[in-house]
PDB file of C-alpha atoms in Angstrom:
ATOM      1  CA  GLN N   1      49.715 184.369  14.648  1.00 67.00           C
ATOM      2  CA  GLN N   2      49.052 187.925  15.273  1.00 76.00           C
ATOM      3  CA  GLN N   3      47.607 189.100  11.917  1.00 89.00           C
ATOM      4  CA  VAL N   4      47.773 192.859  12.972  1.00 95.00           C
ATOM      5  CA  LYS N   5      50.413 193.878  15.385  1.00 96.00           C
ATOM      6  CA  GLN N   6      49.464 197.657  17.027  1.00 96.00           C
ATOM      7  CA  SER N   7      51.763 200.334  18.571  1.00 97.00           C
ATOM      8  CA  PRO N   8      52.308 201.426  21.366  1.00 97.00           C
ATOM      9  CA  GLN N   9      50.428 199.636  23.972  1.00 95.00           C
ATOM     10  CA  SER N  10      49.883 202.967  25.871  1.00 97.00           C
ATOM     11  CA  LEU N  11      50.484 206.595  24.736  1.00 98.00           C
ATOM     12  CA  ILE N  12      50.073 209.733  26.887  1.00 98.00           C
ATOM     13  CA  VAL N  13      49.931 213.053  25.033  1.00 98.00           C
ATOM     14  CA  GLN N  14      49.559 216.621  25.997  1.00 97.00           C
ATOM     15  CA  LYS N  15      46.130 218.458  24.967  1.00 98.00           C
ATOM     16  CA  GLY N  16      46.690 220.018  21.315  1.00 98.00           C
ATOM     17  CA  GLY N  17      49.156 217.573  20.315  1.00 98.00           C
ATOM     18  CA  ILE N  18      49.207 215.091  17.925  1.00 98.00           C
ATOM     19  CA  SER N  19      48.737 211.350  18.785  1.00 98.00           C
ATOM     20  CA  ILE N  20      49.781 208.820  16.082  1.00 98.00           C
ATOM     21  CA  ILE N  21      49.220 205.102  16.629  1.00 98.00           C
ATOM     22  CA  ASN N  22      50.519 202.351  14.313  1.00 98.00           C
ATOM     23  CA  CYS N  23      49.373 198.913  12.850  1.00 98.00           C
ATOM     24  CA  ALA N  24      51.239 196.532  10.697  1.00 98.00           C
ATOM     25  CA  TYR N  25      49.386 193.390   8.819  1.00 96.00           C
ATOM     26  CA  GLU N  26      50.376 190.454   7.529  1.00 92.00           C
ATOM     27  CA  ASN N  27      48.079 189.029   4.772  1.00 91.00           C
ATOM     28  CA  THR N  28      47.970 191.171   1.390  1.00 91.00           C
ATOM     29  CA  ALA N  29      44.380 189.908   0.713  1.00 89.00           C
ATOM     30  CA  PHE N  30      43.044 192.220   3.144  1.00 91.00           C
ATOM     31  CA  ASP N  31      40.827 194.843   1.532  1.00 88.00           C
ATOM     32  CA  TYR N  32      39.481 197.080   4.514  1.00 90.00           C
ATOM     33  CA  PHE N  33      40.981 198.685   7.191  1.00 94.00           C
ATOM     34  CA  PRO N  34      39.188 200.123  10.486  1.00 93.00           C
ATOM     35  CA  TRP N  35      39.912 201.994  13.708  1.00 97.00           C
ATOM     36  CA  TYR N  36      37.627 201.385  16.199  1.00 96.00           C
ATOM     37  CA  GLN N  37      37.269 203.529  19.723  1.00 97.00           C
ATOM     38  CA  GLN N  38      36.549 202.198  22.732  1.00 97.00           C
ATOM     39  CA  PHE N  39      35.650 203.945  26.033  1.00 96.00           C
ATOM     40  CA  PRO N  40      35.612 202.423  29.381  1.00 93.00           C
ATOM     41  CA  GLY N  41      32.357 200.602  29.991  1.00 91.00           C
ATOM     42  CA  LYS N  42      31.501 200.315  26.573  1.00 94.00           C
ATOM     43  CA  GLY N  43      31.605 198.551  23.258  1.00 95.00           C
ATOM     44  CA  PRO N  44      34.092 199.530  20.425  1.00 96.00           C
ATOM     45  CA  ALA N  45      32.843 201.975  18.233  1.00 95.00           C
ATOM     46  CA  LEU N  46      33.856 202.603  14.267  1.00 93.00           C
ATOM     47  CA  LEU N  47      36.053 205.591  14.055  1.00 96.00           C
ATOM     48  CA  ILE N  48      37.287 205.807  10.787  1.00 95.00           C
ATOM     49  CA  ALA N  49      38.334 203.055   7.894  1.00 93.00           C
ATOM     50  CA  ILE N  50      40.203 202.995   4.686  1.00 93.00           C
ATOM     51  CA  ARG N  51      40.571 201.062   2.162  1.00 90.00           C
ATOM     52  CA  PRO N  52      43.922 200.030   0.390  1.00 88.00           C
ATOM     53  CA  ASP N  53      43.023 202.106  -2.962  1.00 90.00           C
ATOM     54  CA  VAL N  54      43.830 205.482  -1.020  1.00 92.00           C
ATOM     55  CA  SER N  55      46.811 206.466   0.837  1.00 94.00           C
ATOM     56  CA  GLU N  56      44.998 208.623   3.275  1.00 96.00           C
ATOM     57  CA  LYS N  57      41.544 209.472   4.671  1.00 96.00           C
ATOM     58  CA  LYS N  58      40.558 212.325   7.124  1.00 97.00           C
ATOM     59  CA  GLU N  59      37.458 212.897   8.997  1.00 96.00           C
ATOM     60  CA  GLY N  60      37.950 216.083  11.268  1.00 97.00           C
ATOM     61  CA  ARG N  61      40.659 215.771  13.336  1.00 97.00           C
ATOM     62  CA  PHE N  62      41.426 211.905  12.772  1.00 98.00           C
ATOM     63  CA  THR N  63      43.159 211.136   9.631  1.00 97.00           C
ATOM     64  CA  ILE N  64      44.256 207.035   8.643  1.00 96.00           C
ATOM     65  CA  SER N  65      47.406 207.224   6.807  1.00 96.00           C
ATOM     66  CA  PHE N  66      47.982 204.099   4.563  1.00 96.00           C
ATOM     67  CA  ASN N  67      51.280 202.013   2.807  1.00 95.00           C
ATOM     68  CA  LYS N  68      50.292 199.348   0.686  1.00 94.00           C
ATOM     69  CA  SER N  69      54.154 198.279  -0.077  1.00 94.00           C
ATOM     70  CA  ALA N  70      55.073 198.336   3.359  1.00 96.00           C
ATOM     71  CA  LYS N  71      51.780 196.911   4.727  1.00 96.00           C
ATOM     72  CA  GLN N  72      51.126 199.394   7.846  1.00 97.00           C
ATOM     73  CA  PHE N  73      48.488 202.000   8.374  1.00 97.00           C
ATOM     74  CA  SER N  74      48.393 204.878  11.296  1.00 98.00           C
ATOM     75  CA  LEU N  75      45.859 206.799  12.869  1.00 98.00           C
ATOM     76  CA  HIS N  76      46.878 210.303  13.742  1.00 98.00           C
ATOM     77  CA  ILE N  77      44.735 212.488  15.816  1.00 98.00           C
ATOM     78  CA  MET N  78      45.529 216.198  15.009  1.00 98.00           C
ATOM     79  CA  ASP N  79      44.627 218.528  18.086  1.00 98.00           C
ATOM     80  CA  SER N  80      44.313 215.523  20.556  1.00 98.00           C
ATOM     81  CA  GLN N  81      41.636 216.545  23.625  1.00 98.00           C
ATOM     82  CA  PRO N  82      41.274 214.768  27.224  1.00 97.00           C
ATOM     83  CA  GLY N  83      37.904 213.749  25.495  1.00 97.00           C
ATOM     84  CA  ASP N  84      40.022 211.619  23.193  1.00 98.00           C
ATOM     85  CA  SER N  85      41.088 209.674  25.968  1.00 98.00           C
ATOM     86  CA  ALA N  86      40.160 206.078  25.096  1.00 98.00           C
ATOM     87  CA  THR N  87      41.420 202.852  23.696  1.00 97.00           C
ATOM     88  CA  TYR N  88      42.266 202.527  20.357  1.00 98.00           C
ATOM     89  CA  PHE N  89      42.103 199.539  18.187  1.00 96.00           C
ATOM     90  CA  CYS N  90      42.892 198.880  14.356  1.00 97.00           C
ATOM     91  CA  ALA N  91      41.595 195.665  12.255  1.00 94.00           C
ATOM     92  CA  ALA N  92      41.748 194.617   9.183  1.00 93.00           C
ATOM     93  CA  SER N  93      39.257 192.177   6.915  1.00 89.00           C
ATOM     94  CA  LYS N  94      38.864 190.634   3.789  1.00 84.00           C
ATOM     95  CA  TYR N  95      35.344 191.462   2.255  1.00 73.00           C
ATOM     96  CA  GLY N  96      36.043 190.851  -1.337  1.00 64.00           C
ATOM     97  CA  GLY N  97      36.653 187.572  -2.834  1.00 61.00           C
ATOM     98  CA  ARG N  98      35.784 184.397  -1.474  1.00 59.00           C
ATOM     99  CA  GLY N  99      37.505 182.242   1.687  1.00 60.00           C
ATOM    100  CA  SER N 100      36.743 180.851   4.910  1.00 55.00           C
ATOM    101  CA  THR N 101      37.949 183.933   6.774  1.00 63.00           C
ATOM    102  CA  LEU N 102      35.731 186.217   4.769  1.00 66.00           C
ATOM    103  CA  GLY N 103      33.915 189.015   6.732  1.00 74.00           C
ATOM    104  CA  ARG N 104      36.322 188.268   9.814  1.00 83.00           C
ATOM    105  CA  LEU N 105      37.856 191.473  11.131  1.00 87.00           C
ATOM    106  CA  TYR N 106      41.361 190.889  12.964  1.00 90.00           C
ATOM    107  CA  PHE N 107      41.862 193.603  15.738  1.00 93.00           C
ATOM    108  CA  GLY N 108      45.422 194.619  16.825  1.00 94.00           C
ATOM    109  CA  ARG N 109      46.016 194.613  20.823  1.00 93.00           C
ATOM    110  CA  GLY N 110      45.029 197.944  21.479  1.00 95.00           C
ATOM    111  CA  THR N 111      46.036 201.308  22.387  1.00 97.00           C
ATOM    112  CA  GLN N 112      45.378 203.096  25.592  1.00 96.00           C
ATOM    113  CA  LEU N 113      45.476 206.615  24.863  1.00 98.00           C
ATOM    114  CA  THR N 114      45.451 209.204  27.659  1.00 98.00           C
ATOM    115  CA  VAL N 115      45.250 213.200  26.906  1.00 98.00           C
ATOM    116  CA  TRP N 116      46.555 215.448  29.365  1.00 96.00           C
ATOM    117  CA  PRO N 117      44.692 218.722  29.824  1.00 89.00           C
TER     118      PRO N 117
ATOM    119  CA  ASP J   1      17.516 200.333  15.415  1.00 66.00           C
ATOM    120  CA  ALA J   2      18.314 199.757  18.715  1.00 80.00           C
ATOM    121  CA  GLY J   3      21.911 198.298  18.058  1.00 93.00           C
ATOM    122  CA  VAL J   4      22.965 195.423  19.208  1.00 96.00           C
ATOM    123  CA  ILE J   5      21.783 194.025  22.495  1.00 97.00           C
ATOM    124  CA  GLN J   6      23.533 191.928  24.991  1.00 98.00           C
ATOM    125  CA  SER J   7      22.447 190.752  28.094  1.00 97.00           C
ATOM    126  CA  PRO J   8      22.590 190.629  31.029  1.00 97.00           C
ATOM    127  CA  ARG J   9      25.175 193.730  31.372  1.00 97.00           C
ATOM    128  CA  HIS J  10      26.697 191.849  34.579  1.00 97.00           C
ATOM    129  CA  GLU J  11      26.989 188.718  35.693  1.00 97.00           C
ATOM    130  CA  VAL J  12      28.534 187.285  39.015  1.00 98.00           C
ATOM    131  CA  THR J  13      28.454 183.434  39.028  1.00 97.00           C
ATOM    132  CA  GLU J  14      29.930 180.598  41.142  1.00 97.00           C
ATOM    133  CA  MET J  15      32.895 178.355  39.802  1.00 97.00           C
ATOM    134  CA  GLY J  16      31.095 175.731  38.036  1.00 97.00           C
ATOM    135  CA  GLN J  17      27.489 177.017  37.323  1.00 97.00           C
ATOM    136  CA  GLU J  18      26.450 177.282  33.660  1.00 97.00           C
ATOM    137  CA  VAL J  19      26.422 181.046  32.414  1.00 98.00           C
ATOM    138  CA  THR J  20      24.609 182.099  29.489  1.00 98.00           C
ATOM    139  CA  LEU J  21      24.835 184.728  27.408  1.00 98.00           C
ATOM    140  CA  ARG J  22      22.382 186.348  24.935  1.00 98.00           C
ATOM    141  CA  CYS J  23      22.725 188.677  22.105  1.00 98.00           C
ATOM    142  CA  LYS J  24      20.525 190.304  19.484  1.00 98.00           C
ATOM    143  CA  PRO J  25      21.789 191.403  16.743  1.00 97.00           C
ATOM    144  CA  ILE J  26      20.839 194.712  14.296  1.00 94.00           C
ATOM    145  CA  SER J  27      18.034 193.505  12.032  1.00 93.00           C
ATOM    146  CA  GLY J  28      19.473 192.474   8.554  1.00 91.00           C
ATOM    147  CA  HIS J  29      23.045 192.128   9.746  1.00 92.00           C
ATOM    148  CA  ASP J  30      24.183 188.536   8.433  1.00 89.00           C
ATOM    149  CA  TYR J  31      27.522 188.328  10.379  1.00 92.00           C
ATOM    150  CA  LEU J  32      27.559 187.943  13.874  1.00 95.00           C
ATOM    151  CA  PHE J  33      30.584 187.540  16.172  1.00 95.00           C
ATOM    152  CA  TRP J  34      31.296 186.899  19.888  1.00 97.00           C
ATOM    153  CA  TYR J  35      34.456 188.490  21.340  1.00 96.00           C
ATOM    154  CA  ARG J  36      35.874 188.387  24.691  1.00 96.00           C
ATOM    155  CA  GLN J  37      38.158 190.876  25.867  1.00 95.00           C
ATOM    156  CA  THR J  38      40.788 191.117  29.131  1.00 93.00           C
ATOM    157  CA  MET J  39      43.442 192.824  29.760  1.00 87.00           C
ATOM    158  CA  MET J  40      46.335 190.234  29.196  1.00 86.00           C
ATOM    159  CA  ARG J  41      45.131 189.016  25.821  1.00 86.00           C
ATOM    160  CA  GLY J  42      42.915 192.342  24.566  1.00 87.00           C
ATOM    161  CA  LEU J  43      39.761 191.460  21.976  1.00 91.00           C
ATOM    162  CA  GLU J  44      39.686 187.615  21.135  1.00 91.00           C
ATOM    163  CA  LEU J  45      37.478 186.222  18.912  1.00 93.00           C
ATOM    164  CA  LEU J  46      36.005 183.288  19.786  1.00 96.00           C
ATOM    165  CA  ILE J  47      33.278 182.267  17.415  1.00 95.00           C
ATOM    166  CA  TYR J  48      31.647 183.812  14.302  1.00 93.00           C
ATOM    167  CA  PHE J  49      28.301 183.167  11.941  1.00 94.00           C
ATOM    168  CA  ASN J  50      27.236 183.813   8.486  1.00 91.00           C
ATOM    169  CA  ASN J  51      23.418 183.642   7.973  1.00 93.00           C
ATOM    170  CA  ASN J  52      23.497 181.529  11.415  1.00 95.00           C
ATOM    171  CA  VAL J  53      25.939 179.081  10.092  1.00 94.00           C
ATOM    172  CA  PRO J  54      29.236 178.931  12.606  1.00 94.00           C
ATOM    173  CA  ILE J  55      32.180 179.902  10.459  1.00 91.00           C
ATOM    174  CA  ASP J  56      35.200 179.593  12.327  1.00 90.00           C
ATOM    175  CA  ASP J  57      35.067 178.444  16.079  1.00 92.00           C
ATOM    176  CA  SER J  58      38.907 178.186  16.540  1.00 90.00           C
ATOM    177  CA  GLY J  59      39.188 180.683  19.290  1.00 91.00           C
ATOM    178  CA  MET J  60      36.622 179.219  21.355  1.00 94.00           C
ATOM    179  CA  PRO J  61      38.854 178.250  24.421  1.00 88.00           C
ATOM    180  CA  GLU J  62      37.707 174.519  25.204  1.00 85.00           C
ATOM    181  CA  ASP J  63      34.660 172.300  25.162  1.00 91.00           C
ATOM    182  CA  ARG J  64      33.043 174.358  27.952  1.00 96.00           C
ATOM    183  CA  PHE J  65      32.489 177.162  25.500  1.00 97.00           C
ATOM    184  CA  SER J  66      29.361 176.893  23.198  1.00 97.00           C
ATOM    185  CA  ALA J  67      27.770 178.902  20.868  1.00 98.00           C
ATOM    186  CA  LYS J  68      24.393 178.896  18.829  1.00 97.00           C
ATOM    187  CA  MET J  69      22.441 181.110  16.604  1.00 98.00           C
ATOM    188  CA  PRO J  70      18.857 179.280  16.104  1.00 97.00           C
ATOM    189  CA  ASN J  71      17.827 182.151  14.001  1.00 95.00           C
ATOM    190  CA  ALA J  72      18.822 185.464  12.628  1.00 95.00           C
ATOM    191  CA  SER J  73      17.741 187.714  15.283  1.00 95.00           C
ATOM    192  CA  PHE J  74      19.242 186.024  18.383  1.00 96.00           C
ATOM    193  CA  SER J  75      22.627 184.388  19.595  1.00 98.00           C
ATOM    194  CA  THR J  76      23.638 182.581  23.198  1.00 98.00           C
ATOM    195  CA  LEU J  77      27.515 181.999  24.245  1.00 98.00           C
ATOM    196  CA  LYS J  78      27.158 179.149  26.876  1.00 98.00           C
ATOM    197  CA  ILE J  79      30.146 178.495  29.429  1.00 97.00           C
ATOM    198  CA  GLN J  80      29.433 175.250  31.056  1.00 97.00           C
ATOM    199  CA  PRO J  81      31.054 174.750  34.013  1.00 96.00           C
ATOM    200  CA  SER J  82      32.186 178.119  34.467  1.00 97.00           C
ATOM    201  CA  GLU J  83      36.187 178.984  36.103  1.00 97.00           C
ATOM    202  CA  PRO J  84      37.453 182.028  37.418  1.00 97.00           C
ATOM    203  CA  ARG J  85      39.752 182.245  34.252  1.00 96.00           C
ATOM    204  CA  ASP J  86      36.588 182.930  32.194  1.00 97.00           C
ATOM    205  CA  SER J  87      36.173 186.120  33.977  1.00 97.00           C
ATOM    206  CA  ALA J  88      36.373 189.178  31.358  1.00 97.00           C
ATOM    207  CA  VAL J  89      34.022 191.322  29.326  1.00 98.00           C
ATOM    208  CA  TYR J  90      32.165 189.108  26.165  1.00 98.00           C
ATOM    209  CA  PHE J  91      31.201 191.116  23.378  1.00 98.00           C
ATOM    210  CA  CYS J  92      28.804 190.555  20.764  1.00 97.00           C
ATOM    211  CA  ALA J  93      29.280 192.176  17.303  1.00 96.00           C
ATOM    212  CA  SER J  94      27.186 192.152  13.958  1.00 94.00           C
ATOM    213  CA  ARG J  95      27.743 193.385  10.543  1.00 90.00           C
ATOM    214  CA  GLY J  96      26.165 193.285   6.876  1.00 86.00           C
ATOM    215  CA  THR J  97      27.434 191.922   3.931  1.00 79.00           C
ATOM    216  CA  GLY J  98      29.345 194.197   1.493  1.00 71.00           C
ATOM    217  CA  LEU J  99      32.009 196.620   1.297  1.00 64.00           C
ATOM    218  CA  ASN J 100      32.560 198.894   3.397  1.00 61.00           C
ATOM    219  CA  THR J 101      30.258 197.765   6.083  1.00 76.00           C
ATOM    220  CA  GLU J 102      30.885 198.153   9.552  1.00 84.00           C
ATOM    221  CA  ALA J 103      30.976 195.966  12.257  1.00 89.00           C
ATOM    222  CA  PHE J 104      28.464 197.151  15.633  1.00 93.00           C
ATOM    223  CA  PHE J 105      29.300 196.040  18.917  1.00 95.00           C
ATOM    224  CA  GLY J 106      26.959 195.950  21.587  1.00 96.00           C
ATOM    225  CA  GLN J 107      27.651 197.122  25.040  1.00 96.00           C
ATOM    226  CA  GLY J 108      29.244 193.759  26.499  1.00 97.00           C
ATOM    227  CA  THR J 109      28.242 191.406  29.547  1.00 98.00           C
ATOM    228  CA  ARG J 110      31.005 191.853  32.759  1.00 98.00           C
ATOM    229  CA  LEU J 111      31.281 188.308  33.651  1.00 98.00           C
ATOM    230  CA  THR J 112      32.515 187.435  36.847  1.00 98.00           C
ATOM    231  CA  VAL J 113      33.170 183.912  38.075  1.00 98.00           C
ATOM    232  CA  VAL J 114      33.985 183.642  41.646  1.00 97.00           C
TER     233      VAL J 114
END
Protein backbone atom coordinates (compact mmCIF):
# COMPACT_ATOMS: atom_id res chain seq x y z
CA GLN A 1 0.00 0.00 0.00
CA GLN A 2 1.38 3.35 -1.04
CA GLN A 3 1.47 5.47 2.11
CA VAL A 4 2.26 8.67 0.23
CA LYS A 5 0.81 9.40 -3.20
CA GLN A 6 2.44 12.06 -5.36
CA SER A 7 1.34 13.80 -8.55
CA PRO A 8 2.04 14.66 -11.26
CA GLN A 9 4.66 12.17 -12.41
CA SER A 10 6.22 14.81 -14.64
CA LEU A 11 5.85 18.55 -14.97
CA ILE A 12 7.04 21.02 -17.58
CA VAL A 13 7.05 24.69 -16.65
CA GLN A 14 8.31 27.76 -18.40
CA LYS A 15 10.99 29.85 -16.72
CA GLY A 16 9.39 32.28 -14.30
CA GLY A 17 6.29 30.17 -13.87
CA ILE A 18 4.95 28.41 -10.78
CA SER A 19 5.57 24.70 -10.30
CA ILE A 20 3.10 22.84 -8.09
CA ILE A 21 3.52 19.27 -6.90
CA ASN A 22 0.90 17.58 -4.76
CA CYS A 23 1.03 14.77 -2.22
CA ALA A 24 -1.53 12.93 -0.14
CA TYR A 25 -0.95 10.63 2.81
CA GLU A 26 -2.92 8.00 4.66
CA ASN A 27 -1.53 7.72 8.16
CA THR A 28 -2.70 10.48 10.50
CA ALA A 29 0.16 9.59 12.86
CA PHE A 30 2.71 11.12 10.50
CA ASP A 31 4.24 14.21 12.04
CA TYR A 32 7.01 15.25 9.69
CA PHE A 33 6.66 16.03 5.97
CA PRO A 34 9.88 16.73 4.04
CA TRP A 35 10.46 17.40 0.38
CA TYR A 36 13.61 16.10 -1.27
CA GLN A 37 15.26 17.30 -4.45
CA GLN A 38 17.37 14.98 -6.59
CA PHE A 39 19.65 15.92 -9.47
CA PRO A 40 20.86 13.29 -11.97
CA GLY A 41 23.67 11.20 -10.55
CA LYS A 42 23.14 12.47 -7.02
CA GLY A 43 21.32 11.29 -3.95
CA PRO A 44 18.14 13.04 -2.80
CA ALA A 45 18.76 16.08 -0.60
CA LEU A 46 16.37 17.78 1.79
CA LEU A 47 14.80 20.88 0.28
CA ILE A 48 12.22 21.97 2.84
CA ALA A 49 10.12 20.29 5.53
CA ILE A 50 7.00 21.02 7.57
CA ARG A 51 5.31 19.75 10.68
CA PRO A 52 1.52 19.41 10.89
CA ASP A 53 1.08 22.19 13.45
CA VAL A 54 1.56 24.83 10.73
CA SER A 55 -0.28 25.27 7.44
CA GLU A 56 2.50 26.85 5.44
CA LYS A 57 6.26 27.13 5.41
CA LYS A 58 8.24 29.30 3.04
CA GLU A 59 11.94 29.27 2.27
CA GLY A 60 12.94 31.56 -0.53
CA ARG A 61 11.08 30.55 -3.68
CA PHE A 62 9.92 27.26 -2.14
CA THR A 63 6.70 26.96 -0.14
CA ILE A 64 5.00 23.98 1.45
CA SER A 65 1.24 24.23 1.93
CA PHE A 66 -0.21 21.74 4.39
CA ASN A 67 -3.86 20.74 4.81
CA LYS A 68 -4.16 18.46 7.81
CA SER A 69 -7.90 17.77 7.47
CA ALA A 70 -7.53 16.72 3.84
CA LYS A 71 -4.27 14.86 4.55
CA GLN A 72 -2.60 16.68 1.69
CA PHE A 73 0.48 18.82 1.25
CA SER A 74 2.04 20.50 -1.74
CA LEU A 75 5.25 22.13 -2.89
CA HIS A 76 5.09 25.41 -4.74
CA ILE A 77 8.15 26.70 -6.58
CA MET A 78 7.74 30.36 -7.46
CA ASP A 79 9.63 31.96 -10.34
CA SER A 80 10.81 28.53 -11.51
CA GLN A 81 14.33 28.48 -12.97
CA PRO A 82 16.09 26.02 -15.29
CA GLY A 83 18.34 25.14 -12.35
CA ASP A 84 15.26 23.83 -10.53
CA SER A 85 14.97 21.03 -13.10
CA ALA A 86 15.24 17.89 -10.99
CA THR A 87 13.18 15.10 -9.48
CA TYR A 88 11.20 16.06 -6.40
CA PHE A 89 10.05 13.60 -3.77
CA CYS A 90 7.58 14.22 -0.99
CA ALA A 91 7.83 12.08 2.10
CA ALA A 92 6.20 11.51 5.46
CA SER A 93 7.46 10.14 8.72
CA LYS A 94 6.40 9.47 12.29
CA TYR A 95 8.98 10.80 14.69
CA GLY A 96 7.14 11.17 17.96
CA GLY A 97 5.68 8.48 20.20
CA ARG A 98 6.31 4.78 19.79
CA GLY A 99 5.91 2.13 17.14
CA SER A 100 7.86 -0.24 14.97
CA THR A 101 7.88 2.19 12.05
CA LEU A 102 9.16 5.13 14.08
CA GLY A 103 11.70 7.12 12.12
CA ARG A 104 10.97 5.53 8.77
CA LEU A 105 10.48 7.86 5.79
CA TYR A 106 7.72 6.97 3.32
CA PHE A 107 8.42 8.48 -0.10
CA GLY A 108 6.12 9.41 -2.94
CA ARG A 109 6.99 8.14 -6.43
CA GLY A 110 8.63 11.41 -7.45
CA THR A 111 7.93 14.22 -9.92
CA GLN A 112 10.35 15.01 -12.71
CA LEU A 113 10.32 18.79 -13.14
CA THR A 114 11.65 20.41 -16.29
CA VAL A 115 11.87 24.18 -16.47
CA TRP A 116 12.27 25.55 -19.99
CA PRO A 117 14.31 28.72 -20.42
CA ASP B 1 31.63 15.49 8.42
CA ALA B 2 32.00 14.11 4.89
CA GLY B 3 28.39 13.01 4.76
CA VAL B 4 27.14 9.51 4.03
CA ILE B 5 29.81 7.63 2.12
CA GLN B 6 28.95 4.78 -0.21
CA SER B 7 31.24 2.50 -2.15
CA PRO B 8 31.68 1.61 -4.85
CA ARG B 9 30.03 4.36 -6.93
CA HIS B 10 29.61 2.01 -9.87
CA GLU B 11 29.59 -1.76 -10.02
CA VAL B 12 29.26 -3.94 -13.09
CA THR B 13 29.05 -7.64 -12.45
CA GLU B 14 28.00 -10.81 -14.16
CA MET B 15 24.81 -12.61 -13.30
CA GLY B 16 25.35 -15.09 -10.50
CA GLN B 17 28.17 -13.19 -8.86
CA GLU B 18 28.08 -11.87 -5.31
CA VAL B 19 27.86 -8.11 -4.91
CA THR B 20 28.59 -6.17 -1.73
CA LEU B 21 27.65 -2.53 -1.34
CA ARG B 22 29.09 -0.51 1.53
CA CYS B 23 27.93 2.45 3.54
CA LYS B 24 29.43 4.68 6.19
CA PRO B 25 26.75 6.77 7.88
CA ILE B 26 27.25 10.20 9.38
CA SER B 27 28.83 9.95 12.80
CA GLY B 28 26.26 10.14 15.58
CA HIS B 29 23.32 9.13 13.41
CA ASP B 30 21.45 6.16 14.82
CA TYR B 31 19.17 5.38 11.89
CA LEU B 32 20.47 3.86 8.67
CA PHE B 33 18.37 3.14 5.58
CA TRP B 34 19.03 1.21 2.38
CA TYR B 35 16.97 2.26 -0.65
CA ARG B 36 16.82 1.04 -4.21
CA GLN B 37 15.86 3.41 -7.03
CA THR B 38 14.57 2.35 -10.44
CA MET B 39 12.55 4.12 -13.09
CA MET B 40 9.72 1.65 -12.71
CA ARG B 41 9.40 1.58 -8.92
CA GLY B 42 10.91 4.84 -7.75
CA LEU B 43 12.61 4.89 -4.34
CA GLU B 44 11.98 1.65 -2.45
CA LEU B 45 13.02 1.13 1.15
CA LEU B 46 14.79 -2.20 1.43
CA ILE B 47 15.71 -2.26 5.11
CA TYR B 48 16.47 0.10 7.95
CA PHE B 49 18.41 -0.10 11.19
CA ASN B 50 18.13 1.71 14.48
CA ASN B 51 21.17 1.55 16.76
CA ASN B 52 22.62 -1.18 14.51
CA VAL B 53 19.52 -3.37 14.91
CA PRO B 54 17.39 -4.18 11.84
CA ILE B 55 13.93 -2.75 12.42
CA ASP B 56 12.10 -3.46 9.19
CA ASP B 57 13.41 -5.66 6.37
CA SER B 58 10.05 -6.21 4.69
CA GLY B 59 11.29 -4.38 1.60
CA MET B 60 14.10 -6.81 0.92
CA PRO B 61 13.09 -8.41 -2.37
CA GLU B 62 14.08 -11.99 -1.57
CA ASP B 63 16.56 -14.15 0.25
CA ARG B 64 19.28 -13.23 -2.19
CA PHE B 65 19.46 -9.87 -0.42
CA SER B 66 20.98 -9.47 3.02
CA ALA B 67 22.12 -6.47 5.06
CA LYS B 68 24.28 -6.10 8.12
CA MET B 69 25.32 -3.34 10.41
CA PRO B 70 28.14 -4.69 12.58
CA ASN B 71 28.79 -1.31 14.21
CA ALA B 72 27.53 2.25 14.20
CA SER B 73 29.87 3.35 11.42
CA PHE B 74 29.45 0.65 8.81
CA SER B 75 26.77 -1.25 6.93
CA THR B 76 26.73 -3.63 3.99
CA LEU B 77 24.10 -4.74 1.53
CA LYS B 78 24.88 -8.03 -0.14
CA ILE B 79 23.25 -9.64 -3.15
CA GLN B 80 24.08 -13.29 -3.74
CA PRO B 81 23.59 -14.44 -6.45
CA SER B 82 22.98 -11.27 -8.44
CA GLU B 83 20.49 -11.14 -11.33
CA PRO B 84 19.99 -8.61 -14.16
CA ARG B 85 16.77 -7.38 -12.53
CA ASP B 86 18.81 -6.20 -9.55
CA SER B 87 20.31 -3.48 -11.74
CA ALA B 88 19.44 -0.19 -10.05
CA VAL B 89 20.90 2.64 -8.03
CA TYR B 90 21.22 1.74 -4.36
CA PHE B 91 21.22 4.52 -1.80
CA CYS B 92 22.20 4.52 1.81
CA ALA B 93 20.84 7.25 4.10
CA SER B 94 21.27 8.09 7.76
CA ARG B 95 19.63 10.38 10.27
CA GLY B 96 19.64 11.11 13.96
CA THR B 97 16.89 10.81 16.51
CA GLY B 98 14.49 13.56 17.36
CA LEU B 99 12.03 15.88 15.76
CA ASN B 100 12.83 17.62 12.49
CA THR B 101 15.98 15.62 11.94
CA GLU B 102 16.94 15.36 8.33
CA ALA B 103 17.84 12.15 6.51
CA PHE B 104 21.06 12.51 4.53
CA PHE B 105 21.62 10.38 1.47
CA GLY B 106 24.84 9.09 0.03
CA GLN B 107 25.76 9.47 -3.64
CA GLY B 108 24.48 6.01 -4.40
CA THR B 109 25.94 2.91 -6.03
CA ARG B 110 24.90 2.26 -9.61
CA LEU B 111 24.74 -1.51 -10.00
CA THR B 112 24.61 -3.15 -13.40
CA VAL B 113 24.24 -6.91 -13.59
CA VAL B 114 24.90 -8.31 -17.05
